[in-house]
Coordinates of C-alpha atoms and ligand atoms in Angstrom, one line a residue:
X671 CA -37.7 17.1 -21.7
X672 CA -34.4 16.3 -23.3
X673 CA -33.7 18.2 -26.5
X674 CA -30.9 18.7 -29.0
X675 CA -29.3 22.1 -29.4
X676 CA -27.4 23.8 -32.1
X677 CA -24.8 26.6 -31.6
X678 CA -24.2 25.4 -28.0
X679 CA -20.5 26.2 -28.1
X680 CA -21.2 29.8 -29.0
X681 CA -23.4 30.4 -25.9
X682 CA -21.8 32.1 -22.9
X683 CA -20.8 29.9 -20.0
X684 CA -23.9 30.9 -17.9
X685 CA -26.2 30.3 -20.9
X686 CA -24.7 26.9 -21.4
X687 CA -25.4 26.1 -17.7
X688 CA -28.9 27.5 -17.9
X689 CA -29.7 25.2 -20.9
X690 CA -28.1 22.2 -19.3
X691 CA -29.8 22.5 -15.9
X692 CA -33.2 23.3 -17.4
X693 CA -33.0 20.4 -19.8
X694 CA -31.6 17.7 -17.5
X695 CA -32.0 18.6 -13.8
X696 CA -35.0 18.7 -11.5
X697 CA -33.5 21.3 -9.1
X698 CA -31.9 24.0 -11.3
X699 CA -30.7 26.2 -8.4
X700 CA -29.1 23.4 -6.4
X701 CA -27.3 22.1 -9.6
X702 CA -26.0 25.6 -10.4
X703 CA -24.7 25.9 -6.8
X704 CA -22.8 22.6 -7.1
X705 CA -21.2 23.8 -10.3
X706 CA -20.3 27.2 -9.0
X707 CA -18.8 25.8 -5.8
X708 CA -15.9 24.6 -7.9
X709 CA -15.3 27.9 -9.8
X710 CA -12.1 29.6 -8.8
X711 CA -12.5 32.9 -7.2
X712 CA -9.5 34.2 -9.1
X713 CA -11.1 35.1 -12.4
X714 CA -7.9 34.9 -14.4
X715 CA -7.2 31.4 -13.1
X716 CA -10.8 30.4 -13.9
X717 CA -10.5 31.8 -17.4
X718 CA -7.3 29.7 -17.9
X719 CA -9.2 26.6 -17.0
X720 CA -12.3 27.6 -19.0
X721 CA -10.1 27.9 -22.1
X722 CA -8.3 24.5 -21.8
X723 CA -11.3 22.9 -23.5
X724 CA -14.6 23.8 -25.1
X725 CA -17.9 24.1 -23.2
X726 CA -16.3 24.3 -19.7
X727 CA -19.0 24.6 -17.1
X728 CA -16.9 24.1 -14.0
X729 CA -13.6 22.5 -12.7
X730 CA -13.4 18.8 -11.8
X731 CA -11.0 18.5 -8.8
X732 CA -8.7 15.6 -8.2
X733 CA -6.5 15.6 -5.1
X734 CA -2.8 16.4 -5.7
X735 CA -0.8 14.4 -3.1
X736 CA 3.0 14.0 -2.7
X737 CA 5.0 10.9 -1.9
X738 CA 8.4 11.8 -0.3
X739 CA 11.6 9.8 0.2
X740 CA 12.1 8.5 -3.3
X741 CA 15.9 7.9 -3.8
X742 CA 16.5 7.7 -7.5
X743 CA 20.0 7.2 -8.8
X744 CA 21.3 8.7 -5.5
X745 CA 19.0 11.8 -5.7
X746 CA 16.0 12.5 -3.5
X747 CA 12.6 13.2 -5.0
X748 CA 9.2 14.0 -3.6
X749 CA 6.8 12.8 -6.3
X750 CA 3.6 14.7 -7.0
X751 CA 0.6 12.5 -7.7
X752 CA -2.9 13.5 -8.9
X753 CA -5.3 10.7 -8.2
X754 CA -8.6 9.9 -6.5
X755 CA -7.9 6.3 -5.3
X756 CA -7.4 6.5 -1.6
X757 CA -4.5 4.0 -1.1
X758 CA -2.2 5.0 -4.0
X759 CA -0.1 7.8 -2.5
X760 CA 0.2 6.0 0.8
X761 CA 1.4 2.9 -0.9
X762 CA 3.9 4.8 -3.0
X763 CA 5.3 6.6 0.1
X764 CA 5.6 3.2 1.9
X765 CA 7.5 1.6 -1.0
X766 CA 9.7 4.7 -1.3
X767 CA 10.7 4.4 2.4
X768 CA 11.2 0.6 2.1
X769 CA 13.7 1.0 -0.8
X770 CA 15.3 4.1 0.7
X771 CA 16.8 1.8 3.3
X772 CA 17.9 -0.6 0.6
X773 CA 19.8 1.7 -1.8
X774 CA 16.8 3.3 -3.6
X775 CA 15.8 3.0 -7.2
X776 CA 18.2 2.7 -10.2
X777 CA 16.9 3.9 -13.6
X778 CA 18.1 4.2 -17.1
X779 CA 16.6 5.6 -20.3
X780 CA 17.0 3.0 -23.0
X781 CA 15.7 4.9 -26.1
X782 CA 13.7 8.0 -26.9
X783 CA 12.5 7.5 -30.5
X784 CA 8.9 8.6 -31.4
X785 CA 7.0 7.5 -34.4
X786 CA 4.5 9.0 -36.9
X787 CA 3.0 7.7 -40.1
X788 CA 1.5 8.9 -43.3
X789 CA -1.0 6.3 -44.4
X790 CA -1.6 6.3 -48.2
X791 CA -3.0 4.2 -51.1
X792 CA -1.1 3.5 -54.3
X793 CA -2.3 1.2 -56.9
X794 CA 0.6 0.7 -59.2
X795 CA 4.0 -1.1 -59.6
X796 CA 5.7 -1.4 -56.2
X797 CA 9.2 -0.8 -57.8
X798 CA 8.0 2.5 -59.3
X799 CA 6.8 3.5 -55.8
X800 CA 10.2 2.5 -54.3
X801 CA 12.0 4.6 -56.9
X802 CA 9.7 7.5 -56.3
X803 CA 10.2 7.3 -52.5
X804 CA 14.1 7.1 -52.8
X805 CA 13.9 10.1 -55.2
X806 CA 11.6 12.2 -53.0
X807 CA 12.9 11.4 -49.5
X808 CA 15.5 14.2 -49.4
X809 CA 12.8 16.7 -50.5
X810 CA 10.4 15.4 -47.8
X811 CA 13.0 16.3 -45.2
X812 CA 13.9 19.6 -46.9
X813 CA 10.3 20.8 -47.2
X814 CA 9.8 20.1 -43.5
X815 CA 12.8 22.2 -42.6
X816 CA 10.8 25.3 -41.5
X817 CA 9.1 23.1 -39.0
X818 CA 12.2 21.2 -37.9
X819 CA 14.9 23.9 -37.8
X820 CA 14.4 24.9 -34.1
X821 CA 14.2 21.3 -33.0
X822 CA 17.4 20.5 -35.0
X823 CA 19.3 23.4 -33.4
X824 CA 18.6 21.7 -30.1
X825 CA 19.7 18.2 -31.4
X826 CA 16.4 16.7 -32.3
X827 CA 14.3 16.4 -35.5
X828 CA 13.5 13.8 -38.1
X829 CA 15.6 10.7 -37.7
X830 CA 14.4 8.7 -40.7
X831 CA 11.5 8.0 -43.1
X832 CA 10.9 4.5 -44.4
X833 CA 8.5 3.3 -47.0
X834 CA 6.4 0.4 -45.6
X835 CA 4.5 -2.0 -47.8
X836 CA 1.3 -3.1 -46.1
X837 CA -0.4 -4.5 -49.2
X838 CA -0.5 -8.0 -47.8
X839 CA -3.0 -6.7 -45.2
X840 CA -4.9 -4.1 -47.3
X841 CA -4.5 -4.0 -51.1
X842 CA -2.9 -0.7 -52.1
X843 CA -2.0 0.3 -48.6
X844 CA 1.5 1.8 -47.8
X845 CA 3.0 4.0 -45.2
X846 CA 5.6 6.6 -44.8
X847 CA 6.9 5.5 -41.4
X848 CA 8.9 8.3 -39.8
X849 CA 10.9 8.3 -36.6
X850 CA 11.6 11.5 -34.6
X851 CA 13.6 12.8 -31.7
X852 CA 11.6 15.4 -29.8
X853 CA 13.9 16.0 -26.8
X854 CA 12.0 17.6 -23.9
X855 CA 8.7 18.0 -25.8
X856 CA 6.1 15.2 -26.0
X857 CA 6.2 16.3 -29.6
X858 CA 2.7 15.6 -30.8
X859 CA 2.3 18.9 -32.6
X860 CA 5.8 18.8 -34.0
X861 CA 5.4 15.3 -35.4
X862 CA 1.9 15.9 -36.8
X863 CA 3.0 19.1 -38.6
X864 CA 6.0 17.2 -40.1
X865 CA 3.7 14.4 -41.3
X866 CA 1.2 16.7 -42.8
X867 CA 4.1 18.4 -44.7
X868 CA 5.4 15.0 -45.9
X869 CA 2.0 14.1 -47.1
X870 CA 1.6 17.3 -49.0
X871 CA 5.0 17.0 -50.7
X872 CA 4.6 13.3 -51.4
X873 CA 1.3 13.7 -53.1
X874 CA 2.2 16.9 -55.1
X875 CA 5.6 15.7 -56.4
X876 CA 4.1 12.4 -57.6
X877 CA 2.2 14.4 -60.2
X878 CA 5.4 15.4 -62.0
X879 CA 7.4 12.2 -61.4
X880 CA 8.2 11.1 -65.0
X881 CA 8.6 7.3 -64.2
X882 CA 5.0 7.1 -62.9
X883 CA 2.2 6.1 -65.3
X884 CA -0.7 8.6 -65.1
X885 CA -2.6 6.2 -62.8
X886 CA 0.4 5.9 -60.5
X887 CA 0.6 9.7 -60.2
X888 CA -2.6 9.7 -58.2
X889 CA -1.4 8.9 -54.7
X890 CA -4.3 9.0 -52.2
X891 CA -3.3 10.2 -48.7
X892 CA -5.6 8.6 -46.1
X893 CA -4.2 10.3 -43.0
X894 CA -1.1 11.6 -41.3
X895 CA -0.8 11.1 -37.6
X896 CA 1.8 10.3 -34.9
X897 CA 1.7 6.9 -33.3
X898 CA 1.2 6.7 -29.6
X899 CA 2.8 3.3 -29.7
X900 CA 6.5 4.0 -28.9
X901 CA 8.2 0.7 -28.2
X902 CA 11.5 2.5 -28.8
X903 CA 10.9 5.3 -26.2
X904 CA 11.8 3.0 -23.3
X905 CA 12.8 3.4 -19.7
X906 CA 13.9 0.9 -17.1
X907 CA 13.6 1.2 -13.3
X908 CA 14.8 -1.4 -10.8
X909 CA 15.3 -2.1 -7.2
X910 CA 17.5 -4.8 -5.6
X911 CA 18.8 -6.0 -2.3
X912 CA 20.0 -9.1 -0.6
X913 CA 17.2 -11.5 -0.1
X914 CA 17.8 -11.6 3.7
X915 CA 17.1 -7.8 3.8
X916 CA 13.6 -8.1 2.3
X917 CA 11.3 -8.9 5.1
X918 CA 10.3 -6.4 7.8
X919 CA 7.5 -8.6 8.9
X920 CA 7.9 -11.3 11.6
X921 CA 5.1 -13.3 10.0
X922 CA 7.1 -14.2 6.9
X923 CA 10.7 -14.9 6.3
X924 CA 12.7 -13.0 3.7
X925 CA 13.2 -16.1 1.6
X926 CA 9.5 -17.0 1.7
X927 CA 8.6 -13.4 0.9
X928 CA 11.0 -13.3 -2.1
X929 CA 9.6 -16.7 -3.4
X930 CA 6.0 -15.6 -3.1
X931 CA 6.7 -12.2 -4.6
X932 CA 8.4 -13.8 -7.6
X933 CA 5.5 -16.3 -8.0
X934 CA 3.1 -13.4 -8.1
X935 CA 5.1 -11.7 -10.8
X936 CA 5.4 -14.9 -12.8
X937 CA 1.7 -15.4 -12.7
X938 CA 1.2 -11.9 -14.1
X939 CA 3.7 -12.8 -16.9
X940 CA 1.7 -15.8 -18.1
X941 CA -1.9 -15.1 -17.1
X942 CA -3.7 -12.1 -18.8
X943 CA -6.5 -11.9 -16.2
X944 CA -3.9 -11.3 -13.5
X945 CA -1.6 -9.3 -15.8
X946 CA -4.3 -6.6 -16.5
X947 CA -4.8 -6.0 -12.7
X948 CA -1.1 -6.2 -12.0
X949 CA -0.4 -3.6 -14.7
X950 CA -3.4 -1.5 -13.5
X951 CA -1.6 -1.2 -10.2
X952 CA 1.5 0.0 -12.0
X953 CA -0.6 2.5 -13.9
X954 CA -2.0 3.8 -10.6
X955 CA 1.5 5.2 -10.0
X956 CA 2.3 6.1 -13.6
X957 CA -0.9 7.9 -14.4
X958 CA -0.9 9.9 -11.2
X959 CA 2.5 11.4 -11.9
X960 CA 1.7 11.8 -15.6
X961 CA -1.4 13.8 -14.7
X962 CA 0.4 15.9 -12.1
X963 CA 3.0 16.8 -14.6
X964 CA 0.5 17.8 -17.3
X965 CA 1.1 14.8 -19.7
X966 CA -1.4 12.8 -21.7
X967 CA -2.3 9.8 -19.6
X968 CA -4.5 8.3 -22.3
X969 CA -1.5 8.1 -24.7
X970 CA 0.6 6.6 -21.9
X971 CA -2.1 4.0 -21.1
X972 CA -2.7 3.0 -24.7
X973 CA 1.0 2.5 -25.3
X974 CA 1.7 0.7 -22.1
X975 CA -1.0 -2.0 -22.8
X976 CA 0.1 -2.4 -26.4
X977 CA 3.6 -2.9 -25.2
X978 CA 2.5 -5.4 -22.6
X979 CA 1.0 -7.4 -25.5
X980 CA 4.0 -7.1 -27.9
X981 CA 4.8 -10.8 -27.7
X982 CA 1.3 -11.9 -28.7
X983 CA 0.0 -12.4 -25.2
X984 CA -0.9 -9.6 -22.7
X985 CA 1.8 -9.8 -19.9
X986 CA 3.3 -8.1 -16.9
X987 CA 5.3 -4.9 -17.4
X988 CA 7.4 -5.8 -14.4
X989 CA 9.7 -8.7 -13.7
X990 CA 11.5 -10.2 -10.6
X991 CA 14.2 -12.7 -9.9
X992 CA 16.6 -13.9 -7.3
X993 CA 20.2 -14.5 -8.4
X994 CA 23.2 -15.2 -6.2
X995 CA 21.1 -14.2 -3.1
X996 CA 20.1 -10.9 -4.6
X997 CA 16.4 -10.0 -5.2
X998 CA 15.9 -7.8 -8.2
X999 CA 12.5 -6.3 -9.3
X1000 CA 12.3 -4.2 -12.4
X1001 CA 10.1 -2.6 -15.0
X1002 CA 10.7 -1.7 -18.6
X1003 CA 8.1 0.3 -20.2
X1004 CA 7.6 2.9 -23.0
X1005 CA 6.9 6.4 -21.8
X1006 CA 6.6 9.3 -24.3
X1007 CA 6.6 12.4 -22.0
X1008 CA 7.2 16.1 -22.2
X1009 CA 8.5 18.7 -19.8
X1010 CA 8.0 21.6 -22.1
X1011 CA 5.0 22.6 -24.2
X1012 CA 1.4 21.6 -23.7
X1013 CA 0.1 22.1 -20.2
X1014 CA 3.6 22.3 -18.7
X1015 CA 3.9 26.0 -19.0
X1016 CA 0.2 26.8 -18.4
X1017 CA -1.3 24.9 -15.5
X1018 CA -0.1 26.4 -12.2
X1019 CA -0.1 23.0 -10.5
X1020 CA 1.8 21.4 -13.3
X1021 CA 4.4 24.1 -13.1
X1022 CA 4.6 23.5 -9.3
X1023 CA 4.9 19.7 -9.8
X1024 CA 7.7 20.1 -12.2
X1025 CA 9.5 22.5 -9.9
X1026 CA 9.1 20.0 -7.1
X1027 CA 10.8 17.4 -9.3
X1028 CA 13.8 19.8 -9.9
X1029 CA 12.6 20.8 -13.4
X1030 CA 13.3 17.5 -15.0
X1031 CA 14.2 16.9 -18.6
X1032 CA 11.8 14.5 -20.4
X1033 CA 14.3 11.7 -19.9
X1034 CA 14.5 12.4 -16.2
X1035 CA 10.7 12.5 -16.0
X1036 CA 10.5 9.1 -17.8
X1037 CA 12.7 7.7 -15.0
X1038 CA 10.6 9.3 -12.2
X1039 CA 7.4 8.0 -13.7
X1040 CA 8.7 4.5 -14.2
X1041 CA 9.8 4.5 -10.5
X1042 CA 6.3 5.6 -9.4
X1043 CA 4.9 2.6 -11.4
X1044 CA 7.4 0.2 -10.0
X1045 CA 6.9 1.4 -6.4
X1046 CA 3.2 1.1 -6.7
X1047 CA 3.5 -2.4 -8.1
X1048 CA 5.9 -3.4 -5.3
X1049 CA 3.5 -2.1 -2.6
X1050 CA 0.6 -3.9 -4.2
X1051 CA 2.4 -7.2 -4.5
X1052 CA 3.8 -6.9 -1.0
X1053 CA 0.4 -6.5 0.4
X1054 CA -1.2 -9.1 -1.8
X1055 CA 1.4 -11.8 -1.0
X1056 CA 1.4 -11.1 2.8
X1057 CA -1.5 -9.4 4.5
X1058 CA -3.9 -9.2 1.6
X1059 CA -4.9 -6.0 -0.1
X1060 CA -8.1 -5.2 1.8
X1061 CA -6.5 -4.4 5.1
X1062 CA -4.6 -1.4 3.7
X1063 CA -7.3 -0.5 1.2
X1064 CA -10.1 -0.4 3.7
X1065 CA -8.1 1.6 6.2
X1066 CA -7.7 4.3 3.5
X1067 CA -11.3 3.8 2.3
X1068 CA -12.5 4.5 5.9
X1069 CA -12.3 8.3 5.3
X1070 CA -14.4 8.0 2.1
X1071 CA -17.1 6.1 4.0
X1072 CA -17.0 8.6 6.9
X1073 CA -17.3 11.5 4.4
X1074 CA -20.4 9.8 2.8
X1075 CA -22.0 10.1 6.3
X1076 CA -20.9 13.7 6.7
X1077 CA -18.9 12.7 9.8
X1078 CA -17.6 15.5 12.0
X1079 CA -13.9 15.9 12.8
X1080 CA -14.6 14.5 16.3
X1081 CA -16.4 11.5 14.8
X1082 CA -13.6 10.9 12.4
X1083 CA -11.0 10.9 15.2
X1084 CA -13.0 8.5 17.3
X1085 CA -13.7 6.1 14.5
X1086 CA -10.2 6.2 13.1
X1087 CA -9.0 5.2 16.5
X1088 CA -11.6 2.5 16.7
X1089 CA -10.6 1.0 13.3
X1090 CA -6.9 1.0 14.2
X1091 CA -7.7 -2.2 16.1
X1092 CA -10.9 -3.4 14.3
X1093 CA -11.4 -4.7 10.7
X1094 CA -12.8 -2.1 8.3
X1095 CA -15.7 -3.2 6.3
X1096 CA -18.4 -0.9 4.8
X1097 CA -21.1 -2.3 7.1
X1098 CA -18.8 -2.2 10.2
X1099 CA -18.1 1.5 9.6
X1100 CA -21.8 2.2 9.0
X1101 CA -22.7 0.4 12.3
X1102 CA -20.0 2.1 14.2
X1103 CA -21.0 5.6 13.1
X1104 CA -24.7 4.8 13.9
X1105 CA -23.7 3.5 17.4
X1106 CA -21.6 6.6 18.0
X1107 CA -24.4 8.9 17.0
X1108 CA -26.9 7.1 19.2
X1109 CA -24.5 7.5 22.2
X1110 CA -24.2 11.3 21.7
Ligands
MEV1466 C1 -5.8 -1.5 -7.1 O1 -6.1 -0.2 -7.6 C2 -4.6 -2.0 -7.7 C3 -4.3 -3.5 -7.4 O2 -5.4 -4.3 -7.7 C4 -3.0 -3.9 -8.1 C5 -2.7 -5.4 -8.1 O3 -3.6 -6.2 -7.8 O4 -1.5 -5.7 -8.3 C6 -4.0 -3.7 -5.9

């Protein structure tokens, strides 16, 4: 019988598990064993994971893979990727190798500005509010100084605060729209702390602002929060080569490949049904590196898709062209990332991933992540416009199917060899494993 529970978070881990398995599972012991199988034998490490979130009952593993041979602005990288989808790391590695022989990836950070807003209501004369804002702006920045001083020493901090009038959308609604430079930190805590201080000063000082009427003195703060939409925290990654160097495959000429590839990108530029899948492929690469490096993939996802819709229609994040016989394929996307703070100094695998990437600055990580997205997109479009996606996908998926059938290592070797020359489908694999087992 399912039941509600109060005080759950205060129970010990084992009591939480007891309650959960007794309430929801038919086989309590088996369920507990599954959970315990994933506990780390190193108690300190387990405690670290337990304390990342509330009510931890076990660890949820994702594979951490690496994709070598990425040449980015003349420097070699092996990129760590945390992802469960079978074909992603293989595709990234293939794309890295392909472009390694053609000059590698070129990248550039375009901007690094982050945004936060204090949303508030004011029902009075707009000119009075503007006067108040101009009067109080230096004090907003001054009162936040204890929060910003360290960031300022390193060259970051508050860049500007604007008053934005949103009353045409919601009567009485205004914003303090602030921009920040947070250097190597993702900066969420820094920005939110500054915003909460702005809100406090903004509300309190209004009470003694002589030019306000008594009604105008009552500013109502709705909320203060960073925006994950950062269209001015932008990075560009690109690859290019002579059209004639494009094809490795006898079945398609370089010119034909370039033309088909560009058509595929153009379709994603104008057709949202295709653009979502196209960008999903980009995010396969982006998210995997974002996760491996301890960054917030939900923020990155939300922002990427908002940016992809910035012109009023959801569109491709990548673009391609041929000019003067040169094929160029590029991506421009917003990426608010950090290489200090958050999980970066805590999670042992995040630390390892950052070391593998030569301890990048946030700007360097933006470039690496954009490259992973572009590489993934290149690999997907290359397959889609030539062999089709299923050939590669199903080859990688083969191992998942074999694992579902608890295949032994010998069975795996035999069937991997078999499917090198036969088409992988779910039913073909099931049949092959059954045949093999009948023979033995
Ligand atoms: C699958 O995870 C990603 C693709 O669908 C991307 C694409 O279609 O471009 C292959």
